[in-house]
CSV table of C-alpha atoms in Angstrom, one decimal:
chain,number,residue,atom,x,y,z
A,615,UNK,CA,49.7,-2.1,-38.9
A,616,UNK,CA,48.8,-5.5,-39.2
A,617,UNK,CA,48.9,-6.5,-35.8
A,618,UNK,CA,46.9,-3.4,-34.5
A,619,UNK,CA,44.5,-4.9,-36.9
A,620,UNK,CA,44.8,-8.6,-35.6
A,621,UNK,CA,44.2,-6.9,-31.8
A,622,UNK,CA,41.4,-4.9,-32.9
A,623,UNK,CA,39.3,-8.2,-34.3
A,624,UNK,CA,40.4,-10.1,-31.3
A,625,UNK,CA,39.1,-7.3,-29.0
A,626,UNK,CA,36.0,-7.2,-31.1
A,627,UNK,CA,35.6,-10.7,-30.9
A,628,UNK,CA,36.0,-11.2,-27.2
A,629,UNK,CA,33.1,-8.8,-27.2
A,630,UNK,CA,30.9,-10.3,-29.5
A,631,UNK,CA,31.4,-13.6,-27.6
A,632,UNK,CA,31.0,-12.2,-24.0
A,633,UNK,CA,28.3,-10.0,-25.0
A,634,UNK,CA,24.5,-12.0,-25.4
A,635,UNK,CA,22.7,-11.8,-28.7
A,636,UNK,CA,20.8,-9.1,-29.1
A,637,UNK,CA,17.1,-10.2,-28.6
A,638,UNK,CA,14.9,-7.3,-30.2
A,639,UNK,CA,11.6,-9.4,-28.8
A,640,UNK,CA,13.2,-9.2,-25.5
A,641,UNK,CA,14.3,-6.5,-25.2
A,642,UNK,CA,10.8,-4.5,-27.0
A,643,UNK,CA,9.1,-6.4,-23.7
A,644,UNK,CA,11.3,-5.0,-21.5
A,645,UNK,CA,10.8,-1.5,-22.4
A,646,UNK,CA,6.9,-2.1,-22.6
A,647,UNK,CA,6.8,-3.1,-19.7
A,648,UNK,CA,8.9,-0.5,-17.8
A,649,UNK,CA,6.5,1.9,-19.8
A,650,UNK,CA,3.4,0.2,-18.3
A,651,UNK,CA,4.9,0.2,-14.6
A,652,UNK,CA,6.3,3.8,-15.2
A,653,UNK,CA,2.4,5.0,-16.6
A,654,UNK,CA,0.2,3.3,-13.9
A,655,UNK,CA,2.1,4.3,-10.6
A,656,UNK,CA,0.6,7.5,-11.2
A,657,UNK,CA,-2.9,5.7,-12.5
A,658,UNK,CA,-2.6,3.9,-9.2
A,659,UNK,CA,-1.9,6.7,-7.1
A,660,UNK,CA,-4.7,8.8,-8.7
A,661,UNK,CA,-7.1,5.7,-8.5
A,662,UNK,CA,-5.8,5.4,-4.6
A,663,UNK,CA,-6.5,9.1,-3.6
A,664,UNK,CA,-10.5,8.9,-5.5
A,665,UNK,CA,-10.8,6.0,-3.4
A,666,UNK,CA,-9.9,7.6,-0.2
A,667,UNK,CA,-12.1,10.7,-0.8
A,668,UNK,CA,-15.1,9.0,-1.8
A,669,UNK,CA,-14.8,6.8,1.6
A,670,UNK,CA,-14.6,10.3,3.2
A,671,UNK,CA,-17.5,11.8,1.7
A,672,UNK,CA,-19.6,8.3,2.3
A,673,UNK,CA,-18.5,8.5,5.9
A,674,UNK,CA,-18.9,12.3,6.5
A,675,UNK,CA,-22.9,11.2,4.8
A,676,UNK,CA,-23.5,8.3,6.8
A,677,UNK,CA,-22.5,10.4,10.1
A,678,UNK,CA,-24.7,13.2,9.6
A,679,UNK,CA,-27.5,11.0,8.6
A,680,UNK,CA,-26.9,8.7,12.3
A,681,UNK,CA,-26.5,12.0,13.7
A,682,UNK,CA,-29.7,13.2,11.7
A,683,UNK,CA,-32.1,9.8,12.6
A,684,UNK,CA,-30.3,9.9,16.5
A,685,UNK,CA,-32.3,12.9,17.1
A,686,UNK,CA,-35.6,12.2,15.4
A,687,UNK,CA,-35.2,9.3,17.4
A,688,UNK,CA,-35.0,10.6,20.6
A,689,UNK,CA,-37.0,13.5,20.1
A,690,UNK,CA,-40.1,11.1,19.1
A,691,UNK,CA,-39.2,8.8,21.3
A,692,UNK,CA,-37.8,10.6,24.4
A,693,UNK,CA,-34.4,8.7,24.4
A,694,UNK,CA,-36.0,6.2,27.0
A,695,UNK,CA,-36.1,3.1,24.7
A,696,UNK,CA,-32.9,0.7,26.1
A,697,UNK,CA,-33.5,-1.0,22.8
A,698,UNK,CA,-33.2,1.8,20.3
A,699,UNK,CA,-30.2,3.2,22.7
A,700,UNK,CA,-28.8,-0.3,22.1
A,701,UNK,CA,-28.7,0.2,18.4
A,702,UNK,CA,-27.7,3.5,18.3
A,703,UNK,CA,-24.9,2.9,20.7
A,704,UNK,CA,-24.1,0.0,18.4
A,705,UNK,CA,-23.8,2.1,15.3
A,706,UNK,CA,-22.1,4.6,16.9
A,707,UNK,CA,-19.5,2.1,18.3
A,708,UNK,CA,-19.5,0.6,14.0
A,709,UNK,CA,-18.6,4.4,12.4
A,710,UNK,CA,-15.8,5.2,15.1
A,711,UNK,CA,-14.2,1.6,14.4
A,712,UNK,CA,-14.2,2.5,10.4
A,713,UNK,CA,-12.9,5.9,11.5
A,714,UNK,CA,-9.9,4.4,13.3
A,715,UNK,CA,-9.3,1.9,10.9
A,716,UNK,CA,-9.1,4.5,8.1
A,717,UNK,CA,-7.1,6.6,11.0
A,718,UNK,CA,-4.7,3.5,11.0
A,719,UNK,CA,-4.4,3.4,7.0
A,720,UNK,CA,-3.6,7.0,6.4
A,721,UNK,CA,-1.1,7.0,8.9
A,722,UNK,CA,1.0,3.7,7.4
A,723,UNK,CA,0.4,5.3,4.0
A,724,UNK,CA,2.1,8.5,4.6
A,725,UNK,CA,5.5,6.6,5.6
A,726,UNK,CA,5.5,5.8,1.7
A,727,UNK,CA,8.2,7.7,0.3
A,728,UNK,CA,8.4,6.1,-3.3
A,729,UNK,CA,5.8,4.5,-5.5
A,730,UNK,CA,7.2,1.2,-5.0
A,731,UNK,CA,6.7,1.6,-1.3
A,732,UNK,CA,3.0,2.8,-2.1
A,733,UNK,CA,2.1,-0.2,-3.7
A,734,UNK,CA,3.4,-2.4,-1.3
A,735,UNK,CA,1.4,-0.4,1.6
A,736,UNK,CA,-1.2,-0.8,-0.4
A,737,UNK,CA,-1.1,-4.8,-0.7
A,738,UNK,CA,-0.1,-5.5,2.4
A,739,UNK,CA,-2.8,-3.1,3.6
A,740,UNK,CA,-5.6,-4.6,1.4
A,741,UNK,CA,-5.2,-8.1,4.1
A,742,UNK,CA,-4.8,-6.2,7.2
A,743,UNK,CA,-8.6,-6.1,8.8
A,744,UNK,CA,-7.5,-3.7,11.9
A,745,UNK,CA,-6.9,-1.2,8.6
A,746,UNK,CA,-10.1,-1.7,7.0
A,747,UNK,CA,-9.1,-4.6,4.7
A,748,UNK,CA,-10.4,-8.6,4.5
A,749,UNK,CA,-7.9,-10.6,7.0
A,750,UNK,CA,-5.7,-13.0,4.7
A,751,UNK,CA,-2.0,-13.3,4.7
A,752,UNK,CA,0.6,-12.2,2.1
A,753,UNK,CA,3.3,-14.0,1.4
A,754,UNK,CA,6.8,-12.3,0.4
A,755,UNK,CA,7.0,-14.3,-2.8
A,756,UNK,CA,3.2,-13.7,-3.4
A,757,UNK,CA,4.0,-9.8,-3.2
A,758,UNK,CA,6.8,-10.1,-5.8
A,759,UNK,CA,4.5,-11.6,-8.2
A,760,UNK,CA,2.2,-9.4,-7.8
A,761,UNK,CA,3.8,-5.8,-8.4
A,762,UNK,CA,6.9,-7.0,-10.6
A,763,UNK,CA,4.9,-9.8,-12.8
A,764,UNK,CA,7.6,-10.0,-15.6
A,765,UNK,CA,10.0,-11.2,-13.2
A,766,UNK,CA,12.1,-7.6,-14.6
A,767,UNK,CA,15.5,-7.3,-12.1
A,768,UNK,CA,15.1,-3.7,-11.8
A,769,UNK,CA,11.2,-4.0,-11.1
A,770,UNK,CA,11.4,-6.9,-8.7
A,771,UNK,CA,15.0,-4.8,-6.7
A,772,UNK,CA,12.7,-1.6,-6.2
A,773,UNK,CA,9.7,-3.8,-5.0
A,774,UNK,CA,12.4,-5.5,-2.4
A,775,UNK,CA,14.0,-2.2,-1.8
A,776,UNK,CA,10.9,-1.2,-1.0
A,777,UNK,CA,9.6,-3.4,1.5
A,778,UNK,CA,13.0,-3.9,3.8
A,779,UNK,CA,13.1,-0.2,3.6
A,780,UNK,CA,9.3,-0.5,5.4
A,781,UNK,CA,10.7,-3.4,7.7
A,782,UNK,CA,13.5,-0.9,9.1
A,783,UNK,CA,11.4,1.9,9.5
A,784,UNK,CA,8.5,-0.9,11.5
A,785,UNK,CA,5.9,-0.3,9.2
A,786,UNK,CA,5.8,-3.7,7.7
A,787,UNK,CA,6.9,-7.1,9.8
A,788,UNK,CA,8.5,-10.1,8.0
A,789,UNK,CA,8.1,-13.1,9.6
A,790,UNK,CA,11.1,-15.9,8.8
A,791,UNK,CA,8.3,-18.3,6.9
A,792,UNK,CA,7.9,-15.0,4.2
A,793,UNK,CA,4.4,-13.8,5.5
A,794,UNK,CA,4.1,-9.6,5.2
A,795,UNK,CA,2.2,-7.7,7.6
A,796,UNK,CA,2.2,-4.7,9.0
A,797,UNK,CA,2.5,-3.1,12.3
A,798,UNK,CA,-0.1,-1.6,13.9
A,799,UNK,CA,0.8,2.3,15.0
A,800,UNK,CA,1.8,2.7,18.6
A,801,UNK,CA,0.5,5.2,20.9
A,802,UNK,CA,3.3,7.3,21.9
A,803,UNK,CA,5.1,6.8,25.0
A,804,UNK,CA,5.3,9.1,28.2
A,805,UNK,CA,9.1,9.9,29.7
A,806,UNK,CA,8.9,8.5,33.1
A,807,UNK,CA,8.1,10.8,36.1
A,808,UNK,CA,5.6,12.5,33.8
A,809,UNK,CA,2.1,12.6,34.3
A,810,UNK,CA,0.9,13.5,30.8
């Protein structure tokens, strides 16, 4: 009996050794944290989709309004100013590059498949000017900061899972100096001997 007990302690020992301290402080930020992530991915996503449908409306408003003042225009004028045609033609050419632009970000935001992969569209989107964003580079390093803050394992693995999982699919490019970008869409491409 006795030595059941000595083996016992000694087990419980080892344990208590190999095992960290408990950290209560620690641990209470971890779980606050994972709560914060866990309630604003859908905040985000929400926030994301207003976003996109008031930049629809705003469009859908400003093109019947050019489509609107195009005819008053040339009604009152007769079309026969090359000035006015100039700026017409130049707005015109300015609404169908926002259109392909916003074209170009719905179509890399529907290869997201989690909300990690969302966010990091969304980021790397936000720098990428032929997608409607301001041109800047993001750095891999930079990204990490950015969506997993607190430096979490689990939060910064998802955010990496994420974008390799976007680098195999060629959404998202990674150069070997850690600069994120991604890839513009391709046209698709005709089988030889076709004429389509």
């Amino acid at each position: 009996m006795s030595e059941r007990r000595t083996l016992t302690t000694l087990i419980r020992l080892g344990r208590a050794l190999t095992d960290p301290a408990p950290d209560p402080a620690r641990d209470a930020a971890q779980v606050a944290r994972r709560t914060v992530q866990a309630l604003s991915e859908p905040v985000q996503d929400a926030r994301a989709g207003l976003r996109a449908r008031a930049r629809d409306l705003r469009d859908r408003a400003a093109q019947r309004a050019d489509d609107r003042l195009e005819r008053l225009i040339s009604e009152r004028r007769g079309g026969q100013d090359p000035e006015v045609q100039a700026l017409l033609s130049a707005r015109r050419e300015a609404r169908e590059a926002r259109t392909r632009q916003e074209d170009a970000r719905r179509a890399l935001l529907a290869h997201a498949q989690t909300p990690a992969q969302r966010q990091v569209l969304r980021a790397v989107l936000d720098v990428t000017p032929w997608a409607g964003g301001v041109p800047g580079e993001l750095r891999y390093t930079g990204l990490l900061d950015r969506l997993a803050p607190g430096g979490d394992a689990a939060s910064e693995m998802s955010v990496h899972r994420a974008i390799w999982t976007l680098a195999e699919a060629g959404v998202l490019a990674v150069s070997p100096h850690g600069a994120v970008s991604a890839v513009p869409p391709r046209a698709p491409l005709a089988l030889p001997g076709t004429d389509r």
